JSON list of C-alpha atoms in Angstrom, two decimals:
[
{"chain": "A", "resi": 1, "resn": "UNK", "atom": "CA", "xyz": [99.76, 99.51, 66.14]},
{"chain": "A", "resi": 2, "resn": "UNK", "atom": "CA", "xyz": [103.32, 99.11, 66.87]},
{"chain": "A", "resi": 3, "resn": "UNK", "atom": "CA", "xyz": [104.17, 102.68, 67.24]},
{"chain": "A", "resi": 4, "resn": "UNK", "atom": "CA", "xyz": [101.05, 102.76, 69.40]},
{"chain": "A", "resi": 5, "resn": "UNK", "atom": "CA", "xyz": [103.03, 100.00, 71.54]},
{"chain": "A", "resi": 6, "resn": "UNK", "atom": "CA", "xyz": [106.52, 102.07, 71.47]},
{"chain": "A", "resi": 7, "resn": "UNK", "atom": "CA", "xyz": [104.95, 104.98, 72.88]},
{"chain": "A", "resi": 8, "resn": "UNK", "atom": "CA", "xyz": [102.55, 103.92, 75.25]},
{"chain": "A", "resi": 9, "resn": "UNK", "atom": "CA", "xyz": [105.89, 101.92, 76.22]},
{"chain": "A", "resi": 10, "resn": "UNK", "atom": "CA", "xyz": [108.14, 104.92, 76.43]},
{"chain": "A", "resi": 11, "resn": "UNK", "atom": "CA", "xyz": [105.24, 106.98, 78.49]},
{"chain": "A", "resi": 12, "resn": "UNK", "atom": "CA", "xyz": [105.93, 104.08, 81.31]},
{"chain": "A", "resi": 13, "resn": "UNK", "atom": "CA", "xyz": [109.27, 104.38, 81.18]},
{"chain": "A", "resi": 14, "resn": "UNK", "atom": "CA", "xyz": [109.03, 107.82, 81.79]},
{"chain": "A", "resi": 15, "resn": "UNK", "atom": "CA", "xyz": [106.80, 107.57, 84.34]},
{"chain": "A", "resi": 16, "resn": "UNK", "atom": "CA", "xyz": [108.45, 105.12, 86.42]},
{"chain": "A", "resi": 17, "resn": "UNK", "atom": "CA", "xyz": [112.02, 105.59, 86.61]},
{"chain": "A", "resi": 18, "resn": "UNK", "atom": "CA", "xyz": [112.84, 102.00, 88.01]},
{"chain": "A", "resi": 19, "resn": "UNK", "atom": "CA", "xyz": [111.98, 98.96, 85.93]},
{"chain": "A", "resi": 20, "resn": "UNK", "atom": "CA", "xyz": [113.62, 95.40, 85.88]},
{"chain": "A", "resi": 21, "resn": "UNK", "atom": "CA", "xyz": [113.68, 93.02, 82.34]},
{"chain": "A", "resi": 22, "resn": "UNK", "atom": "CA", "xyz": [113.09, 89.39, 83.43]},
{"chain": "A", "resi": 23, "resn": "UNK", "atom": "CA", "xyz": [112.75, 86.11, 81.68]},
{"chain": "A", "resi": 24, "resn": "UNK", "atom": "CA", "xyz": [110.06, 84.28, 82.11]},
{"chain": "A", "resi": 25, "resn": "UNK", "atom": "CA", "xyz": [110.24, 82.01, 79.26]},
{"chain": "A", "resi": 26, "resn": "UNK", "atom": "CA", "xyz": [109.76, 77.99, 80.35]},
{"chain": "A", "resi": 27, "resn": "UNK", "atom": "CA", "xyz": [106.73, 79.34, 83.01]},
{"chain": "A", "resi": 28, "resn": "UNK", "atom": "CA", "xyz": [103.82, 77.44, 82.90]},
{"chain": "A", "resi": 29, "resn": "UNK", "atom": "CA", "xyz": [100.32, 79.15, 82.52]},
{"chain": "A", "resi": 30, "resn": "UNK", "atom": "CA", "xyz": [99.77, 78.36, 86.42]},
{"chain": "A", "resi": 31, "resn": "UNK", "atom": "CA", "xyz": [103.15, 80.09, 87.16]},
{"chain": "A", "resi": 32, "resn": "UNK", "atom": "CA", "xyz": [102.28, 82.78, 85.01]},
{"chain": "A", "resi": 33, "resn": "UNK", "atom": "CA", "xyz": [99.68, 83.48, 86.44]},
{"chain": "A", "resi": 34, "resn": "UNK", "atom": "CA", "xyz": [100.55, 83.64, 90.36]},
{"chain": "A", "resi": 35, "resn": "UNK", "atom": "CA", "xyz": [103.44, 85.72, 88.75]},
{"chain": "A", "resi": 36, "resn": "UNK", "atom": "CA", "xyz": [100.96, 88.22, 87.66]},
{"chain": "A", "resi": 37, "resn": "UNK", "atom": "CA", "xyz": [99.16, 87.98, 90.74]},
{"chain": "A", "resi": 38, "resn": "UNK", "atom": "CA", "xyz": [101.97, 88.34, 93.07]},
{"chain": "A", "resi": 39, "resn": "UNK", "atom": "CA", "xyz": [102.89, 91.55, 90.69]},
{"chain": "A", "resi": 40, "resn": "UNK", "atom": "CA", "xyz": [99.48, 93.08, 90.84]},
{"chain": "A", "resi": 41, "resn": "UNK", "atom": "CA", "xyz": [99.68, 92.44, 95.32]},
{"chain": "A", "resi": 42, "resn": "UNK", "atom": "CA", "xyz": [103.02, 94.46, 95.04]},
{"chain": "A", "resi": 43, "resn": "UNK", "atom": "CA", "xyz": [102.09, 97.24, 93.08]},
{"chain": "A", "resi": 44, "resn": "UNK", "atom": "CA", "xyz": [104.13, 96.23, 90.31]},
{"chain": "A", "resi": 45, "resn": "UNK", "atom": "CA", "xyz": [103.22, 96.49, 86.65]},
{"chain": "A", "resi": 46, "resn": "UNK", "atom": "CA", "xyz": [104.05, 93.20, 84.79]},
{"chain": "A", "resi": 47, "resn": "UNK", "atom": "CA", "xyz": [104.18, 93.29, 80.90]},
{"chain": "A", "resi": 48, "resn": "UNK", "atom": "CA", "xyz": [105.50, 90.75, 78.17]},
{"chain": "A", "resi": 49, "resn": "UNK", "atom": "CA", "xyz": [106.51, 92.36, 75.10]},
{"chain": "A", "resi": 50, "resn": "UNK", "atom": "CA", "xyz": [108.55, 92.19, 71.98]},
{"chain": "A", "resi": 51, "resn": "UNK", "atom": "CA", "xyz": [112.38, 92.95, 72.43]},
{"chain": "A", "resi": 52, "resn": "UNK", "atom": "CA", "xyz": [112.74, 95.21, 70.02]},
{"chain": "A", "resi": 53, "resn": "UNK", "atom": "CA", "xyz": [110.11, 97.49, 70.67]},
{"chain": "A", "resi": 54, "resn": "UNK", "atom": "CA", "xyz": [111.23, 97.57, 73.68]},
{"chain": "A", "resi": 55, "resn": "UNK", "atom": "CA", "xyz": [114.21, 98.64, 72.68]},
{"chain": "A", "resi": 56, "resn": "UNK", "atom": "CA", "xyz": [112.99, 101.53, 70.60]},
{"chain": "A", "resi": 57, "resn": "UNK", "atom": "CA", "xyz": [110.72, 102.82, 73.43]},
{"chain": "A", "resi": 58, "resn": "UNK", "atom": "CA", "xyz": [114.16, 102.82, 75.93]},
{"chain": "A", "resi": 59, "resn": "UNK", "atom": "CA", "xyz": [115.83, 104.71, 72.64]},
{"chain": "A", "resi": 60, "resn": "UNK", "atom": "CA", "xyz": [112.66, 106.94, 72.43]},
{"chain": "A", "resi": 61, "resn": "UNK", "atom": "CA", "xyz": [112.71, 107.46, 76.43]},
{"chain": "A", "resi": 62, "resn": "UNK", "atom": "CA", "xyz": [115.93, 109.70, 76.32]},
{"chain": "A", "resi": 63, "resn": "UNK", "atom": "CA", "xyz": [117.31, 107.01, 79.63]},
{"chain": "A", "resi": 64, "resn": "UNK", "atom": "CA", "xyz": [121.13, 107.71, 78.88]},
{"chain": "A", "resi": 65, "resn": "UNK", "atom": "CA", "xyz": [123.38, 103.73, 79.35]},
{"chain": "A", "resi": 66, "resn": "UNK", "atom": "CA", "xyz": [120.39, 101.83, 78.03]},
{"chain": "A", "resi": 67, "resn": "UNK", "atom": "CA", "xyz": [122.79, 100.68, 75.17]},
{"chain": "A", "resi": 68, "resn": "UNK", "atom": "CA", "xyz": [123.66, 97.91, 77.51]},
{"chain": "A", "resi": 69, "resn": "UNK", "atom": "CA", "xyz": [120.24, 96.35, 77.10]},
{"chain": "A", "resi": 70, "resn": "UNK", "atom": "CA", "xyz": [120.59, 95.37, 73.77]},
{"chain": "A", "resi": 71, "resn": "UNK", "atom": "CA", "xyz": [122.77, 92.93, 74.90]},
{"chain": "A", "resi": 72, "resn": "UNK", "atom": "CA", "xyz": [120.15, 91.15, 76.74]},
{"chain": "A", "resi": 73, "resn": "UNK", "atom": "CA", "xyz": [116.82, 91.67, 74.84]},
{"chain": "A", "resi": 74, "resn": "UNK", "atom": "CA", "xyz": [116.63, 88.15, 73.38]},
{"chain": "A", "resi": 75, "resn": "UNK", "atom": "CA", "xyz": [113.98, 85.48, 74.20]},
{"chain": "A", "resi": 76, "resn": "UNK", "atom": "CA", "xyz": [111.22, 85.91, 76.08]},
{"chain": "A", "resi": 77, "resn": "UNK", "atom": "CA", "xyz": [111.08, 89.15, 78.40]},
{"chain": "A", "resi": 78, "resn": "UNK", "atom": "CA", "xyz": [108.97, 90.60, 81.01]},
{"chain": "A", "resi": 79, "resn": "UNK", "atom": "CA", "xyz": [109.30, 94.14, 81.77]},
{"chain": "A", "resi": 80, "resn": "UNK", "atom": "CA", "xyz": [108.56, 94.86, 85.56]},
{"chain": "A", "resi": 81, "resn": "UNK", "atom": "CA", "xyz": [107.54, 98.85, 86.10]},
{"chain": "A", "resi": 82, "resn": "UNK", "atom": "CA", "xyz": [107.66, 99.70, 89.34]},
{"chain": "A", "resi": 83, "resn": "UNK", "atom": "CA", "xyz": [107.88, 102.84, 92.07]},
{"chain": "A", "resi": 84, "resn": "UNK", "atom": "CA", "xyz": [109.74, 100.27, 95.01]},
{"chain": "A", "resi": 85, "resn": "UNK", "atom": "CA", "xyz": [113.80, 100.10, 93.70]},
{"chain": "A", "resi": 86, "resn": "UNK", "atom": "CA", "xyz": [114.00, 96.56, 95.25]},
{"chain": "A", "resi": 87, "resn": "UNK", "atom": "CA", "xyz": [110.44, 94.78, 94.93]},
{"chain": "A", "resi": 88, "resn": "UNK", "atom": "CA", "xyz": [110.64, 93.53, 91.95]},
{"chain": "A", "resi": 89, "resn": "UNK", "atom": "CA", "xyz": [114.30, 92.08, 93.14]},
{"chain": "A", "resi": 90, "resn": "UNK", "atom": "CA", "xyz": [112.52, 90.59, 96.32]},
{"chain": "A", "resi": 91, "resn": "UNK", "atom": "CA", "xyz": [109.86, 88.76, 94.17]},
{"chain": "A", "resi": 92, "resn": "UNK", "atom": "CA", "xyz": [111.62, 87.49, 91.69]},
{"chain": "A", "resi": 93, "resn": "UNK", "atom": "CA", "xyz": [114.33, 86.03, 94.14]},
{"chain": "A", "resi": 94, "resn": "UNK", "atom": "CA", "xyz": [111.31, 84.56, 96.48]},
{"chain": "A", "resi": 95, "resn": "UNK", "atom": "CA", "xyz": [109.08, 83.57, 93.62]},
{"chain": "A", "resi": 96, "resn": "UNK", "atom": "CA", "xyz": [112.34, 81.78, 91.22]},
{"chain": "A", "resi": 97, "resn": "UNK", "atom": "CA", "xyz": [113.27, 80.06, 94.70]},
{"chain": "A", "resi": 98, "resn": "UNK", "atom": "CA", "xyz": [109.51, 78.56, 95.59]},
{"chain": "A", "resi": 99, "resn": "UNK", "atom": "CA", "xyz": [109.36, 77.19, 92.06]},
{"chain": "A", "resi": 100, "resn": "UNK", "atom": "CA", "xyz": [112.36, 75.98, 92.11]},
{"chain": "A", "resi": 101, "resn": "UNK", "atom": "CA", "xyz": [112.55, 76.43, 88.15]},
{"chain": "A", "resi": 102, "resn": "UNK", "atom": "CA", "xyz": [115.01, 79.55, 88.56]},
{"chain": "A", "resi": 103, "resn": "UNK", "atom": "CA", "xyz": [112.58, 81.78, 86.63]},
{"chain": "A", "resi": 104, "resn": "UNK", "atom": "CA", "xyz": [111.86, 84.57, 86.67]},
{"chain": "A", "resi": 105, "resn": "UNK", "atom": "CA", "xyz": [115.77, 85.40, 85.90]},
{"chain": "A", "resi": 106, "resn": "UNK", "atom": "CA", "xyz": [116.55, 88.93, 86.11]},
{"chain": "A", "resi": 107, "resn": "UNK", "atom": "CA", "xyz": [118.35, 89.89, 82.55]},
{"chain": "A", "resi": 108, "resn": "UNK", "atom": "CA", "xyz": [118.70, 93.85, 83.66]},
{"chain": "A", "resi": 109, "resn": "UNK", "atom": "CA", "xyz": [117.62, 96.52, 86.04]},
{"chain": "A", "resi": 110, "resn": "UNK", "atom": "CA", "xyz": [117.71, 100.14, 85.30]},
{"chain": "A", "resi": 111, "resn": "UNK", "atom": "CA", "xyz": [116.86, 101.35, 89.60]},
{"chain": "A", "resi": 112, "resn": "UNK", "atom": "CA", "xyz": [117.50, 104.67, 90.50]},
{"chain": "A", "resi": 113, "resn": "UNK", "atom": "CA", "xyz": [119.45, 105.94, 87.03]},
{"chain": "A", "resi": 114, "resn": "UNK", "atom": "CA", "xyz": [122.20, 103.09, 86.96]},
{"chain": "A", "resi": 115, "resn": "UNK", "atom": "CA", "xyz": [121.50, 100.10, 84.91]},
{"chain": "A", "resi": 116, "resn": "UNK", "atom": "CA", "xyz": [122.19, 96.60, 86.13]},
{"chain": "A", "resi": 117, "resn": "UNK", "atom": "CA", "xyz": [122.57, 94.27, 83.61]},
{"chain": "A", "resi": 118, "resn": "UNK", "atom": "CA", "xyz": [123.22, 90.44, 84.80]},
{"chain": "A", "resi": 119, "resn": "UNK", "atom": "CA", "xyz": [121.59, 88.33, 87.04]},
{"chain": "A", "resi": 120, "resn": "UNK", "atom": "CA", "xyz": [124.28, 88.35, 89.20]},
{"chain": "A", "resi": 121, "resn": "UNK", "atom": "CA", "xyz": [122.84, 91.93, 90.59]},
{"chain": "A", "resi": 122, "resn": "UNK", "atom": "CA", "xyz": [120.16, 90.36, 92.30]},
{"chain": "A", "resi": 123, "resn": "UNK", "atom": "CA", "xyz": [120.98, 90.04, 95.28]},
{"chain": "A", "resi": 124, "resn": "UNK", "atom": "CA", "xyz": [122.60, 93.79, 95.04]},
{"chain": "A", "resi": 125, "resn": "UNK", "atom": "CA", "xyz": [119.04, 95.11, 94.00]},
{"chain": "A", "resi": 126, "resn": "UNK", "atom": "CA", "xyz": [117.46, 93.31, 96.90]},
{"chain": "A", "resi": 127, "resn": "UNK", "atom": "CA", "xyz": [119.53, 95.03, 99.22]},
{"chain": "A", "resi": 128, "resn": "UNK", "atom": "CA", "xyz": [118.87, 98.70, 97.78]},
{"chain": "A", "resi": 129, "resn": "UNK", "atom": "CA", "xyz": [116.34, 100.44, 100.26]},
{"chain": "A", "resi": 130, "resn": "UNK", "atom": "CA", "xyz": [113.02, 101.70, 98.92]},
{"chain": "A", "resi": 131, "resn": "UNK", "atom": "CA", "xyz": [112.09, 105.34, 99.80]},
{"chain": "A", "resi": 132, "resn": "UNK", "atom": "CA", "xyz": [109.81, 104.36, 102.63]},
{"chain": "A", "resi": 133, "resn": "UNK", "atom": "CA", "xyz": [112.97, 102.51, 104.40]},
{"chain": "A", "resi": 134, "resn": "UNK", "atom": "CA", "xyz": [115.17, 105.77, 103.97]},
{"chain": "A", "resi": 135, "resn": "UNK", "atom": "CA", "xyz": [113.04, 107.99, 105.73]},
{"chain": "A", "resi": 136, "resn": "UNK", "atom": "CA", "xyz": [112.86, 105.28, 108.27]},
{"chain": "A", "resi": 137, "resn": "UNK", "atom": "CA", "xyz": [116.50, 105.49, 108.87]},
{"chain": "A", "resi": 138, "resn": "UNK", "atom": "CA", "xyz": [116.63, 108.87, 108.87]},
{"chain": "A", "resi": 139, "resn": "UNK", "atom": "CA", "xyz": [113.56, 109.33, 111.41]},
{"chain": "A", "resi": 140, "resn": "UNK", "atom": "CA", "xyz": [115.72, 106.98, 113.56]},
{"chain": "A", "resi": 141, "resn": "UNK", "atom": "CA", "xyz": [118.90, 108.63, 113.42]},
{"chain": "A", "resi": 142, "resn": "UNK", "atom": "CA", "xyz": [117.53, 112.22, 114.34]},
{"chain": "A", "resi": 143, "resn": "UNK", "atom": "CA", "xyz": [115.38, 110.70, 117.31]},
{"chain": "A", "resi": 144, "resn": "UNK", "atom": "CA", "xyz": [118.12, 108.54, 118.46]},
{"chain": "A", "resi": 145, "resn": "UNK", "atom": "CA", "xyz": [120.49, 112.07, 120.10]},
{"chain": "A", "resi": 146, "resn": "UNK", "atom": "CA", "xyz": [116.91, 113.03, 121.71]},
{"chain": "A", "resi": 147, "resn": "UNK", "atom": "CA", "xyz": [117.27, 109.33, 123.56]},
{"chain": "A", "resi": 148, "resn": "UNK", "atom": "CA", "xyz": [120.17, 109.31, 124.61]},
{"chain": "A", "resi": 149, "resn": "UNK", "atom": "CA", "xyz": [119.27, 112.49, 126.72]},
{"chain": "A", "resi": 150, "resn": "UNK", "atom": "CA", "xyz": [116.12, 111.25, 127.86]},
{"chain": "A", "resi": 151, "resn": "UNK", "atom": "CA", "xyz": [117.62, 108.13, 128.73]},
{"chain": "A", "resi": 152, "resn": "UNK", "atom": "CA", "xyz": [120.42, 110.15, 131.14]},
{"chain": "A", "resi": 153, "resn": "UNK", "atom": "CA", "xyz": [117.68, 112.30, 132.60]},
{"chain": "A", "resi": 154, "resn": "UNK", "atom": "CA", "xyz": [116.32, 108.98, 133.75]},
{"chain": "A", "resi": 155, "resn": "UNK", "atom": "CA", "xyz": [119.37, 107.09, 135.33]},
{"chain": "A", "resi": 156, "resn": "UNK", "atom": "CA", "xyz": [120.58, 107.14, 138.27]},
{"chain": "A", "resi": 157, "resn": "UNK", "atom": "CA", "xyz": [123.33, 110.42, 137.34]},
{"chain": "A", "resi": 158, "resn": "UNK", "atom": "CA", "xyz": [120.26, 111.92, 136.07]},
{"chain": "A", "resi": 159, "resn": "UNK", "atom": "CA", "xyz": [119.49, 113.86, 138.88]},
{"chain": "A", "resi": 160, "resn": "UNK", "atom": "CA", "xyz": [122.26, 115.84, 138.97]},
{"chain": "A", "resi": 161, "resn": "UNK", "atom": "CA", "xyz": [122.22, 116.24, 135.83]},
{"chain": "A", "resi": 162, "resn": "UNK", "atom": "CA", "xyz": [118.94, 117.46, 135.90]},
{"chain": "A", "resi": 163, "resn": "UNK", "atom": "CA", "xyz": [120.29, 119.38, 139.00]},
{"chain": "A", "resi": 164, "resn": "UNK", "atom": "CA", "xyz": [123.09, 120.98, 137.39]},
{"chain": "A", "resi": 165, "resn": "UNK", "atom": "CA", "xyz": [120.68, 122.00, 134.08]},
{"chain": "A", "resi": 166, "resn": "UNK", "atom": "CA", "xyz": [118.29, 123.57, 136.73]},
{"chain": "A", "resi": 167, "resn": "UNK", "atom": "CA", "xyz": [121.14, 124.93, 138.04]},
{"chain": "A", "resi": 168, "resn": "UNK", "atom": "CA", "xyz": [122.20, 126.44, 134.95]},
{"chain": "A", "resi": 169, "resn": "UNK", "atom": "CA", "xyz": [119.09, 127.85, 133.84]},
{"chain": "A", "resi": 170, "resn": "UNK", "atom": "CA", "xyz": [118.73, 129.76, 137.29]},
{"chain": "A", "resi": 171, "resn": "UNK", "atom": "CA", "xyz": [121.93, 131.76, 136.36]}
]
């Protein structure tokens, strides 16, 4: 059963490189439960489970700097599997603040191969930029040289601009 645990586990961890250890301990069963809800709306895969299995799946996983962890597997913990580097960060600072318990408290992160161990990362995490938000940047950027042309074309010099590329392309 346990090793059944360990390396369905370690298959998740495999799977989905980012994934954030929380404590949830001194949540009610209502709290719980909009947690898990709130996951499940996110796309993020909430799981309670036993420190030190934990541990051995993360030893099993071949993740290199996950000796750090040990230092923070004690009490309760919720492991938070997830393909968005900074959702999990969002919803536990959003969901800790409207219950105004402090919990979930984030023990450790492991986004993007770097662990982040402390709660004190939070608000670091919530600032990293999810996959979908890079390529939005980078759309931006590239389009943003094409506007600038367009937008001279259309002032008041951009006649003779336009003149002096029609110019140009008669030569």
């Amino acid at each position: 059963m346990k090793a059944q645990i360990i390396d369905d586990l370690t298959a998740r961890i495999k799977e989905n490189p980012n994934f954030y250890v929380a404590n949830i301990e001194g949540l009610n069963a209502e709290a719980t439960a909009k947690l898990r809800r709130n996951c499940f709306k996110q796309n993020i895969t909430l799981l309670v489970v036993k420190n030190t299995l934990f541990a051995k799946a993360l030893e099993n996983s071949g993740i290199e700097d996950c000796q750090d962890f040990e230092k923070v597997l004690k009490g309760s913990s919720a492991i938070m599997f997830t393909t968005t580097p900074n959702g999990p960060a969002k919803l536990i600072k959003s969901f800790s603040a409207a219950e105004g318990k402090g919990k979930p408290e984030l023990k450790a992160a492991y986004i993007q191969e770097c662990p982040y161990i402390g709660a004190e990362n939070l608000d670091a995490l919530c600032n990293i930029k999810s996959r979908e938000e890079l390529i939005a940047d980078i759309v931006a950027l590239l389009q943003s040289p094409a506007r600038n042309v367009i937008s001279a074309l259309q002032s008041q010099g951009g006649g003779k601009i336009a003149g002096i590329v029609k110019t140009l392309s008669e030569k």
